[in-house]
Tab-separated table of C-alpha atoms in Angstrom:
chain	number	residue	atom	x	y	z
A	973	UNK	CA	12.703	-8.051	-16.386
A	974	UNK	CA	14.170	-4.655	-17.075
A	975	UNK	CA	13.102	-2.515	-14.124
A	976	UNK	CA	13.147	1.261	-13.661
A	977	UNK	CA	13.126	2.499	-10.078
A	978	UNK	CA	11.239	5.721	-9.367
A	979	UNK	CA	12.390	6.764	-5.910
A	980	UNK	CA	15.810	5.624	-4.765
A	981	UNK	CA	15.605	5.914	-1.011
A	982	UNK	CA	15.546	3.069	1.493
A	983	UNK	CA	12.703	1.273	-0.262
A	984	UNK	CA	14.306	1.748	-3.669
A	985	UNK	CA	17.553	0.232	-2.429
A	986	UNK	CA	15.686	-2.702	-0.837
A	987	UNK	CA	13.792	-3.334	-4.092
A	988	UNK	CA	17.021	-3.166	-6.089
A	989	UNK	CA	18.726	-5.750	-3.872
A	990	UNK	CA	15.874	-8.251	-4.174
A	991	UNK	CA	15.352	-7.607	-7.896
A	992	UNK	CA	19.001	-8.359	-8.654
A	993	UNK	CA	18.877	-11.502	-6.510
A	994	UNK	CA	15.942	-12.734	-8.623
A	995	UNK	CA	17.834	-12.178	-11.879
A	996	UNK	CA	16.271	-8.887	-12.942
A	997	UNK	CA	18.098	-5.850	-14.344
A	998	UNK	CA	17.823	-2.272	-13.063
A	999	UNK	CA	18.020	-0.107	-16.178
A	1000	UNK	CA	17.210	3.287	-14.636
A	1001	UNK	CA	17.095	4.892	-11.194
A	1002	UNK	CA	15.132	8.129	-10.899
A	1003	UNK	CA	15.169	10.321	-7.825
A	1004	UNK	CA	14.509	13.997	-7.186
A	1005	UNK	CA	17.855	15.088	-8.651
A	1006	UNK	CA	17.573	13.447	-12.089
A	1007	UNK	CA	13.968	13.904	-13.202
A	1008	UNK	CA	15.154	14.387	-16.790
A	1009	UNK	CA	15.828	10.636	-16.925
A	1010	UNK	CA	12.108	10.027	-17.422
A	1011	UNK	CA	12.874	10.984	-21.046
A	1012	UNK	CA	15.937	8.756	-21.337
A	1013	UNK	CA	16.214	5.687	-23.600
A	1014	UNK	CA	17.066	3.656	-20.490
A	1015	UNK	CA	13.776	4.501	-18.794
A	1016	UNK	CA	11.772	3.880	-21.952
A	1017	UNK	CA	13.417	0.458	-22.312
A	1018	UNK	CA	12.031	-0.735	-18.954
A	1019	UNK	CA	9.445	-3.516	-18.867
A	1020	UNK	CA	8.023	-1.959	-15.693
A	1021	UNK	CA	8.697	0.922	-13.298
A	1022	UNK	CA	8.421	0.436	-9.534
A	1023	UNK	CA	7.493	3.667	-7.763
A	1024	UNK	CA	7.890	4.434	-4.050
A	1025	UNK	CA	8.098	8.187	-3.478
A	1026	UNK	CA	5.908	10.783	-1.744
A	1027	UNK	CA	2.200	11.649	-2.073
A	1028	UNK	CA	2.933	15.108	-3.503
A	1029	UNK	CA	4.944	13.826	-6.476
A	1030	UNK	CA	3.389	10.420	-7.158
A	1031	UNK	CA	0.799	11.532	-9.717
A	1032	UNK	CA	3.398	13.448	-11.715
A	1033	UNK	CA	5.599	10.346	-11.739
A	1034	UNK	CA	2.731	8.233	-13.057
A	1035	UNK	CA	1.996	10.749	-15.804
A	1036	UNK	CA	5.618	10.778	-16.980
A	1037	UNK	CA	5.873	6.986	-16.925
A	1038	UNK	CA	2.636	6.683	-18.900
A	1039	UNK	CA	3.934	9.224	-21.416
A	1040	UNK	CA	6.967	6.969	-21.914
A	1041	UNK	CA	4.741	3.912	-22.291
A	1042	UNK	CA	6.135	2.199	-19.181
A	1043	UNK	CA	3.808	0.214	-16.868
A	1044	UNK	CA	3.884	1.321	-13.223
A	1045	UNK	CA	3.805	-0.623	-9.967
A	1046	UNK	CA	3.308	1.826	-7.088
A	1047	UNK	CA	3.242	1.550	-3.319
A	1048	UNK	CA	3.050	5.273	-2.616
A	1049	UNK	CA	0.020	6.209	-0.509
A	1050	UNK	CA	-1.780	9.473	0.198
A	1051	UNK	CA	-2.637	10.395	-3.421
A	1052	UNK	CA	-5.892	8.494	-3.951
A	1053	UNK	CA	-7.981	11.609	-4.623
A	1054	UNK	CA	-6.391	11.344	-8.099
A	1055	UNK	CA	-7.324	7.687	-8.572
A	1056	UNK	CA	-10.008	8.446	-11.221
A	1057	UNK	CA	-7.355	10.012	-13.461
A	1058	UNK	CA	-5.100	6.962	-13.139
A	1059	UNK	CA	-7.974	4.558	-13.827
A	1060	UNK	CA	-8.958	6.621	-16.871
A	1061	UNK	CA	-5.389	6.326	-18.176
A	1062	UNK	CA	-5.607	2.559	-17.723
A	1063	UNK	CA	-8.867	2.461	-19.661
A	1064	UNK	CA	-7.006	4.298	-22.427
A	1065	UNK	CA	-4.325	1.587	-22.586
A	1066	UNK	CA	-1.885	2.192	-19.727
A	1067	UNK	CA	-0.952	-0.373	-17.071
A	1068	UNK	CA	-0.883	0.402	-13.348
A	1069	UNK	CA	-0.628	-1.879	-10.310
A	1070	UNK	CA	-1.454	-0.266	-6.969
A	1071	UNK	CA	-1.319	-1.616	-3.431
A	1072	UNK	CA	-1.429	0.228	-0.140
A	1073	UNK	CA	0.922	-2.500	1.114
A	1074	UNK	CA	2.811	-5.099	-0.912
A	1075	UNK	CA	3.816	-7.310	2.014
A	1076	UNK	CA	2.538	-10.895	1.696
A	1077	UNK	CA	1.999	-10.940	5.462
A	1078	UNK	CA	-0.045	-7.748	5.395
A	1079	UNK	CA	-2.226	-9.083	2.597
A	1080	UNK	CA	-2.873	-12.228	4.627
A	1081	UNK	CA	-3.688	-9.825	7.475
A	1082	UNK	CA	-6.166	-8.027	5.189
A	1083	UNK	CA	-7.954	-11.336	4.582
A	1084	UNK	CA	-8.004	-12.171	8.302
A	1085	UNK	CA	-9.317	-8.671	9.080
A	1086	UNK	CA	-12.240	-9.077	6.663
A	1087	UNK	CA	-13.088	-12.498	8.046
A	1088	UNK	CA	-12.955	-11.338	11.660
A	1089	UNK	CA	-15.052	-8.230	10.928
A	1090	UNK	CA	-17.704	-10.417	9.313
A	1091	UNK	CA	-17.919	-12.458	12.509
A	1092	UNK	CA	-17.918	-9.402	14.772
A	1093	UNK	CA	-20.866	-7.919	12.911
A	1094	UNK	CA	-22.989	-10.400	14.904
A	1095	UNK	CA	-21.630	-9.116	18.239
A	1096	UNK	CA	-22.365	-5.373	18.550
A	1097	UNK	CA	-21.280	-5.340	22.208
A	1098	UNK	CA	-17.681	-5.081	20.954
A	1099	UNK	CA	-16.299	-1.678	19.987
A	1100	UNK	CA	-13.658	-1.611	17.259
A	1101	UNK	CA	-10.591	0.629	16.990
A	1102	UNK	CA	-7.426	0.731	14.901
A	1103	UNK	CA	-3.884	1.898	15.635
A	1104	UNK	CA	-0.918	2.169	13.285
A	1105	UNK	CA	2.729	3.036	14.007
A	1106	UNK	CA	5.300	4.060	11.397
A	1107	UNK	CA	8.706	5.718	11.181
A	1108	UNK	CA	8.939	9.487	11.519
A	1109	UNK	CA	9.750	9.907	7.789
A	1110	UNK	CA	6.289	8.764	6.667
A	1111	UNK	CA	4.418	11.857	5.549
A	1112	UNK	CA	0.811	10.693	5.216
A	1113	UNK	CA	-1.426	9.571	8.054
A	1114	UNK	CA	-3.133	7.342	8.671
A	1115	UNK	CA	-1.216	4.887	6.522
A	1116	UNK	CA	-2.724	3.546	3.332
A	1117	UNK	CA	-2.698	0.130	4.980
A	1118	UNK	CA	-4.705	1.461	7.928
A	1119	UNK	CA	-7.227	3.028	5.555
A	1120	UNK	CA	-7.605	-0.280	3.704
A	1121	UNK	CA	-8.114	-2.116	6.999
A	1122	UNK	CA	-10.672	0.434	8.192
A	1123	UNK	CA	-12.617	0.416	4.927
A	1124	UNK	CA	-12.702	-3.387	4.901
A	1125	UNK	CA	-14.136	-3.338	8.443
A	1126	UNK	CA	-16.737	-0.735	7.452
A	1127	UNK	CA	-17.822	-2.991	4.582
A	1128	UNK	CA	-18.554	-5.771	7.092
A	1129	UNK	CA	-19.938	-3.936	10.148
A	1130	UNK	CA	-23.486	-2.595	9.880
A	1131	UNK	CA	-22.794	-0.208	12.761
A	1132	UNK	CA	-19.846	1.604	11.133
A	1133	UNK	CA	-20.041	3.983	8.189
A	1134	UNK	CA	-16.719	5.846	8.339
A	1135	UNK	CA	-13.358	6.130	10.093
A	1136	UNK	CA	-11.843	9.164	11.783
A	1137	UNK	CA	-8.661	10.405	13.433
A	1138	UNK	CA	-10.710	12.965	15.374
A	1139	UNK	CA	-11.215	11.538	18.846
A	1140	UNK	CA	-13.487	10.748	20.519
A	1141	UNK	CA	-15.073	9.199	17.460
A	1142	UNK	CA	-18.831	9.290	16.842
A	1143	UNK	CA	-20.659	6.015	17.363
A	1144	UNK	CA	-20.825	5.148	13.661
A	1145	UNK	CA	-17.102	5.773	12.994
A	1146	UNK	CA	-13.998	3.670	13.612
A	1147	UNK	CA	-11.402	5.571	15.680
A	1148	UNK	CA	-7.972	5.457	14.017
A	1149	UNK	CA	-4.794	6.469	15.851
A	1150	UNK	CA	-1.620	7.093	13.796
A	1151	UNK	CA	1.731	7.301	15.586
A	1152	UNK	CA	5.104	8.265	14.118
A	1153	UNK	CA	8.015	6.833	16.101
A	1154	UNK	CA	11.697	6.262	15.303
A	1155	UNK	CA	12.365	3.909	12.389
A	1156	UNK	CA	9.365	1.574	12.829
A	1157	UNK	CA	8.721	-0.143	9.434
A	1158	UNK	CA	5.003	-0.528	10.154
A	1159	UNK	CA	2.726	-1.949	12.845
A	1160	UNK	CA	-1.067	-2.222	12.546
A	1161	UNK	CA	-3.383	-3.339	15.345
A	1162	UNK	CA	-7.152	-3.855	15.277
A	1163	UNK	CA	-8.905	-4.153	18.624
A	1164	UNK	CA	-12.410	-5.323	19.482
A	1165	UNK	CA	-13.162	-4.459	23.094
A	1166	UNK	CA	-16.094	-5.337	25.355
A	1167	UNK	CA	-16.842	-5.264	29.069
A	1168	UNK	CA	-15.737	-8.874	29.465
A	1169	UNK	CA	-12.790	-9.333	27.105
A	1170	UNK	CA	-10.654	-7.965	24.271
A	1171	UNK	CA	-9.854	-9.455	20.871
A	1172	UNK	CA	-6.765	-8.026	19.180
A	1173	UNK	CA	-4.944	-8.823	15.935
A	1174	UNK	CA	-1.623	-7.243	14.973
A	1175	UNK	CA	0.730	-7.242	12.023
A	1176	UNK	CA	4.254	-6.013	12.746
A	1177	UNK	CA	6.740	-5.584	9.931
A	1178	UNK	CA	10.340	-6.344	10.903
A	1179	UNK	CA	11.993	-4.655	7.914
A	1180	UNK	CA	11.307	-3.242	4.460
A	1181	UNK	CA	12.277	-6.521	2.786
A	1182	UNK	CA	8.717	-7.891	2.881
A	1183	UNK	CA	7.373	-4.813	1.105
A	1184	UNK	CA	10.194	-4.916	-1.451
A	1185	UNK	CA	9.709	-8.607	-2.267
A	1186	UNK	CA	5.977	-8.093	-2.707
A	1187	UNK	CA	6.595	-5.182	-5.078
A	1188	UNK	CA	8.911	-7.331	-7.198
A	1189	UNK	CA	6.360	-10.170	-7.301
A	1190	UNK	CA	3.699	-7.639	-8.352
A	1191	UNK	CA	6.007	-6.311	-11.072
A	1192	UNK	CA	6.621	-9.837	-12.367
A	1193	UNK	CA	2.851	-10.324	-12.490
A	1194	UNK	CA	2.234	-6.963	-14.215
A	1195	UNK	CA	4.547	-7.386	-17.193
A	1196	UNK	CA	2.506	-8.157	-20.295
A	1197	UNK	CA	-0.821	-7.129	-18.763
A	1198	UNK	CA	-3.018	-4.085	-19.361
A	1199	UNK	CA	-5.306	-2.025	-17.162
A	1200	UNK	CA	-5.629	-1.283	-13.453
A	1201	UNK	CA	-4.366	-4.096	-11.215
A	1202	UNK	CA	-4.377	-4.710	-7.464
A	1203	UNK	CA	-3.340	-7.384	-4.997
A	1204	UNK	CA	-6.769	-8.974	-5.501
A	1205	UNK	CA	-5.650	-9.835	-9.029
A	1206	UNK	CA	-2.414	-11.318	-7.708
A	1207	UNK	CA	-3.777	-13.271	-4.706
A	1208	UNK	CA	-7.070	-15.146	-5.034
A	1209	UNK	CA	-7.539	-15.349	-1.237
A	1210	UNK	CA	-8.212	-11.595	-1.162
A	1211	UNK	CA	-11.312	-11.844	-3.381
């Protein structure tokens, strides 16, 4: 593939390293200092753009990539209030793959979380809570991964209708705690607690390489396709 990178920070460098190791070509690297390259022949020649930036600039990046006719794979979170616009663009012929987390391990964790929540719906004596920890450079909170986990639990538990960072949480809401510490790549923990015991599942990322590899695999899957795509399209075990 010919890949354009939108965002050339730590994630962009990790994606570049893995893409090259898999035989792909990086034809364009766009960061905050060379936004004019969205209009370059190099960017327009890309089979796909992989975007990891910040919530405040993500939508603008998508718009410029769509204008150039380049499919987008994005792992930026915190912009989902604009999701209807992106889906409308896909209905009009654009291609967009979104995931709150591209890590294979996290997506297995998503499946385990859904399965466990379905079981726990039969045991209302357990209270559920969620905690996530990320590096201090992450701007949005809670993480997109935490929101996905919480919403998947809500879909399974009759007793929960929302999630909240405002503690103490009301009885029908899942309490979510977001911590920003050091250079932590990402840790997510779901806890079910009762008077007699505690059930806890955790996913702890060790580096950015898992996210980067997943983004490349998603990009390989996206090339040649149309519309709005997610990890559920890529992995059947998530359906």
